[in-house]
């Protein structure tokens, strides 16, 4: 099955390092980052999971729950977590799904057979509180993800969800944002009391509204 932006994220039951979960119950009304890994006891994945554990407060601040997945067995995950904690000087503080039958990986399109038919690729799916898929990024196994970039994307997604704005290239939290094309210029002043600059009729900038 192929999963696309705007689709409803499929629900599933999974065995995780924090027990069996029903994904919808577990995620409740939070944002979710679901990210897949090629395999346990691999170097890049070890650094990624350690990095995410250290960034837990950044995800919590944004009301985001994080859940990892690899196709190895749950016993291996528990053994691997000991190594992650030791080598990355952290404590893994989010669940890792064991998906040895590739059920969830298939549901979420985490297997790209021409890259590998034995391992999942390094994918990230961000799911909103409405259970809709907001972002999908896939990296090759050899490239570790930039989780600071993921926080930046979450900041952008949450701004768009709460205000009629989009974020420009290389935008960072605190910088001006783009007024959504759906807003008529005549209506901007009422909607954005901090003011706006019309650079072109289709390019209107306003200070970040939630600051
Ligand atoms: C890694 O996580 O280090 C890795 C996994 C599969 C292929 C290459 C690297």
Short mmCIF file of C-alpha atoms and ligand atoms in Angstrom, two decimals:
data_model
loop_
_atom_site.label_atom_id
_atom_site.label_comp_id
_atom_site.label_asym_id
_atom_site.label_seq_id
_atom_site.Cartn_x
_atom_site.Cartn_y
_atom_site.Cartn_z
CA UNK A 1 0.00 0.00 0.00
CA UNK A 2 1.22 3.45 -0.72
CA UNK A 3 0.65 6.21 1.76
CA UNK A 4 0.38 9.84 0.69
CA UNK A 5 0.15 13.26 2.31
CA UNK A 6 -3.39 13.96 3.50
CA UNK A 7 -4.25 10.27 3.86
CA UNK A 8 -5.63 9.02 7.15
CA UNK A 9 -2.75 7.28 8.92
CA UNK A 10 -3.68 3.61 9.20
CA UNK A 11 -4.27 2.31 12.72
CA UNK A 12 -2.43 -0.80 13.93
CA UNK A 13 -1.69 -2.88 16.98
CA UNK A 14 1.99 -3.31 17.70
CA UNK A 15 4.35 -5.00 20.08
CA UNK A 16 6.71 -2.31 21.36
CA UNK A 17 9.44 -1.99 23.93
CA UNK A 18 6.84 -0.28 26.14
CA UNK A 19 4.19 -3.01 25.67
CA UNK A 20 1.44 -3.70 23.18
CA UNK A 21 -0.19 -0.56 21.83
CA UNK A 22 -3.16 0.37 19.71
CA UNK A 23 -1.63 3.19 17.68
CA UNK A 24 -4.69 5.47 17.74
CA UNK A 25 -5.15 5.03 21.52
CA UNK A 26 -1.46 5.54 22.14
CA UNK A 27 -1.25 8.71 20.03
CA UNK A 28 -4.55 10.09 21.42
CA UNK A 29 -4.81 13.75 20.36
CA UNK A 30 -1.07 14.35 19.94
CA UNK A 31 1.16 14.91 16.95
CA UNK A 32 3.23 11.81 16.16
CA UNK A 33 6.62 11.19 14.59
CA UNK A 34 6.77 7.56 13.39
CA UNK A 35 10.21 6.67 12.06
CA UNK A 36 11.55 3.43 10.64
CA UNK A 37 15.03 1.94 10.85
CA UNK A 38 16.80 -0.60 8.68
CA UNK A 39 17.82 -2.89 11.55
CA UNK A 40 18.88 -3.19 15.18
CA UNK A 41 22.57 -3.08 16.13
CA UNK A 42 23.48 -0.88 13.18
CA UNK A 43 25.69 2.18 13.66
CA UNK A 44 23.67 5.01 12.10
CA UNK A 45 20.41 3.86 13.72
CA UNK A 46 22.14 3.68 17.10
CA UNK A 47 23.14 7.33 16.83
CA UNK A 48 19.66 8.32 15.63
CA UNK A 49 17.80 6.69 18.50
CA UNK A 50 20.23 8.17 21.02
CA UNK A 51 19.78 11.60 19.46
CA UNK A 52 15.98 11.40 19.62
CA UNK A 53 16.11 10.26 23.25
CA UNK A 54 18.17 13.35 24.11
CA UNK A 55 15.68 15.58 22.26
CA UNK A 56 12.61 14.27 24.13
CA UNK A 57 12.00 17.63 25.83
CA UNK A 58 11.93 19.36 22.41
CA UNK A 59 9.27 16.95 21.16
CA UNK A 60 7.27 17.16 24.43
CA UNK A 61 7.28 20.97 24.22
CA UNK A 62 5.57 20.68 20.84
CA UNK A 63 3.06 18.05 22.06
CA UNK A 64 4.64 15.42 19.83
CA UNK A 65 4.94 11.71 20.64
CA UNK A 66 7.78 9.79 19.05
CA UNK A 67 7.75 6.11 18.09
CA UNK A 68 10.42 4.13 16.24
CA UNK A 69 10.10 0.92 14.23
CA UNK A 70 12.41 -1.79 13.07
CA UNK A 71 11.69 -5.24 11.73
CA UNK A 72 13.76 -7.05 14.34
CA UNK A 73 12.24 -8.98 17.26
CA UNK A 74 11.30 -7.33 20.55
CA UNK A 75 14.03 -9.21 22.50
CA UNK A 76 16.63 -7.76 20.14
CA UNK A 77 15.21 -4.27 20.62
CA UNK A 78 15.59 -4.60 24.40
CA UNK A 79 19.21 -5.75 24.01
CA UNK A 80 19.93 -2.98 21.51
CA UNK A 81 18.49 -0.32 23.85
CA UNK A 82 21.19 -1.25 26.39
CA UNK A 83 23.83 -0.50 23.75
CA UNK A 84 22.14 2.74 22.70
CA UNK A 85 21.98 3.94 26.29
CA UNK A 86 25.62 3.02 26.87
CA UNK A 87 27.15 4.35 23.66
CA UNK A 88 25.00 7.48 23.29
CA UNK A 89 25.00 8.37 27.02
CA UNK A 90 21.23 8.53 27.24
CA UNK A 91 18.13 6.56 28.18
CA UNK A 92 15.79 5.58 25.36
CA UNK A 93 12.51 7.15 26.46
CA UNK A 94 10.09 6.28 23.64
CA UNK A 95 8.74 2.97 22.30
CA UNK A 96 10.36 0.98 19.52
CA UNK A 97 7.97 -1.18 17.51
CA UNK A 98 9.00 -4.77 16.69
CA UNK A 99 7.66 -5.53 13.23
CA UNK A 100 9.23 -8.91 12.28
CA UNK A 101 6.37 -9.79 9.97
CA UNK A 102 6.60 -6.42 8.17
CA UNK A 103 2.92 -5.76 8.86
CA UNK A 104 3.24 -2.10 9.86
CA UNK A 105 6.16 -1.54 7.48
CA UNK A 106 3.96 -2.67 4.61
CA UNK A 107 1.04 -0.58 5.81
CA UNK A 108 3.26 2.53 5.90
CA UNK A 109 5.36 1.79 2.81
CA UNK A 110 8.61 1.44 4.74
CA UNK A 111 9.94 -1.33 2.50
CA UNK A 112 11.44 -0.19 -0.78
CA UNK A 113 12.31 -3.51 -2.44
CA UNK A 114 14.77 -2.05 -4.91
CA UNK A 115 16.77 -0.62 -2.01
CA UNK A 116 16.39 -3.75 0.16
CA UNK A 117 13.76 -6.43 0.50
CA UNK A 118 15.03 -7.46 3.94
CA UNK A 119 15.16 -4.12 5.73
CA UNK A 120 12.97 -1.09 6.07
CA UNK A 121 14.26 2.18 4.70
CA UNK A 122 14.86 5.22 6.90
CA UNK A 123 11.45 6.88 6.65
CA UNK A 124 9.75 9.51 8.80
CA UNK A 125 6.02 10.06 8.87
CA UNK A 126 4.51 12.97 10.81
CA UNK A 127 0.86 12.52 11.72
CA UNK A 128 -1.38 15.30 13.03
CA UNK A 129 -3.87 15.09 15.91
CA UNK A 130 -6.52 14.61 13.18
CA UNK A 131 -4.69 11.36 12.22
CA UNK A 132 -3.85 12.76 8.79
CA UNK A 133 -0.39 12.26 7.30
CA UNK A 134 1.36 15.66 7.22
CA UNK A 135 4.86 14.74 6.10
CA UNK A 136 6.75 11.79 4.64
CA UNK A 137 10.52 11.81 4.13
CA UNK A 138 12.62 8.81 3.16
CA UNK A 139 16.39 8.65 3.49
CA UNK A 140 18.75 5.92 2.38
CA UNK A 141 20.06 3.61 5.10
CA UNK A 142 23.48 5.25 4.90
CA UNK A 143 22.27 8.78 5.81
CA UNK A 144 21.31 9.59 9.39
CA UNK A 145 18.40 11.97 9.74
CA UNK A 146 18.59 15.59 10.89
CA UNK A 147 16.17 15.71 13.81
CA UNK A 148 16.65 19.45 14.28
CA UNK A 149 15.18 19.80 10.79
CA UNK A 150 12.26 17.64 11.88
CA UNK A 151 11.58 20.02 14.77
CA UNK A 152 11.66 22.91 12.29
CA UNK A 153 9.12 21.13 10.09
CA UNK A 154 6.91 20.42 13.11
CA UNK A 155 7.02 24.13 14.02
CA UNK A 156 5.95 24.95 10.47
CA UNK A 157 3.20 22.31 10.38
CA UNK A 158 1.80 23.48 13.70
CA UNK A 159 1.80 27.12 12.58
CA UNK A 160 -0.06 26.17 9.41
CA UNK A 161 -2.54 24.12 11.44
CA UNK A 162 -3.32 27.04 13.74
CA UNK A 163 -3.01 30.10 11.50
CA UNK A 164 -3.50 30.80 7.79
CA UNK A 165 0.22 30.90 7.12
CA UNK A 166 2.96 28.97 5.38
CA UNK A 167 6.71 29.15 5.96
CA UNK A 168 9.29 30.26 3.37
CA UNK A 169 12.52 28.58 2.34
CA UNK A 170 14.95 27.97 5.19
CA UNK A 171 12.48 29.51 7.65
CA UNK A 172 13.33 29.20 11.30
CA UNK A 173 11.14 29.70 14.35
CA UNK A 174 10.87 33.45 15.00
CA UNK A 175 11.20 34.61 11.40
CA UNK A 176 8.46 36.16 9.26
CA UNK A 177 5.98 33.79 7.60
CA UNK A 178 3.98 33.83 4.39
CA UNK A 179 0.27 34.69 4.45
CA UNK A 180 -1.64 31.81 2.86
CA UNK A 181 -2.64 32.48 -0.77
CA UNK A 182 -6.28 31.76 0.21
CA UNK A 183 -6.40 35.00 2.26
CA UNK A 184 -7.39 38.10 0.26
CA UNK A 185 -5.04 41.03 0.76
CA UNK A 186 -8.03 43.12 1.90
CA UNK A 187 -8.61 40.68 4.77
CA UNK A 188 -5.02 40.40 6.01
CA UNK A 189 -5.03 43.40 8.37
CA UNK A 190 -7.98 42.02 10.35
CA UNK A 191 -6.48 38.56 10.57
CA UNK A 192 -2.87 39.53 11.26
CA UNK A 193 -2.76 42.45 13.72
CA UNK A 194 1.06 42.50 13.71
CA UNK A 195 0.90 43.87 10.17
CA UNK A 196 2.09 42.60 6.81
CA UNK A 197 4.28 43.50 3.87
CA UNK A 198 3.02 42.97 0.31
CA UNK A 199 6.05 42.18 -1.84
CA UNK A 200 3.89 40.93 -4.71
CA UNK A 201 0.12 40.36 -4.72
CA UNK A 202 0.88 36.64 -4.22
CA UNK A 203 3.76 37.13 -1.73
CA UNK A 204 2.64 38.69 1.54
CA UNK A 205 4.81 38.38 4.66
CA UNK A 206 3.74 38.79 8.28
CA UNK A 207 5.50 38.37 11.63
CA UNK A 208 5.13 34.91 13.10
CA UNK A 209 1.64 35.07 14.66
CA UNK A 210 2.18 32.91 17.74
CA UNK A 211 5.02 34.94 19.30
C1 LIG B 1 23.03 1.89 9.92
O1 LIG B 1 22.03 2.11 10.59
O2 LIG B 1 24.13 2.18 10.32
C2 LIG B 1 22.95 1.24 8.58
C3 LIG B 1 21.95 0.33 8.32
C4 LIG B 1 21.89 -0.28 7.08
C5 LIG B 1 22.85 0.05 6.11
C6 LIG B 1 23.82 1.00 6.38
C7 LIG B 1 23.89 1.59 7.62
#
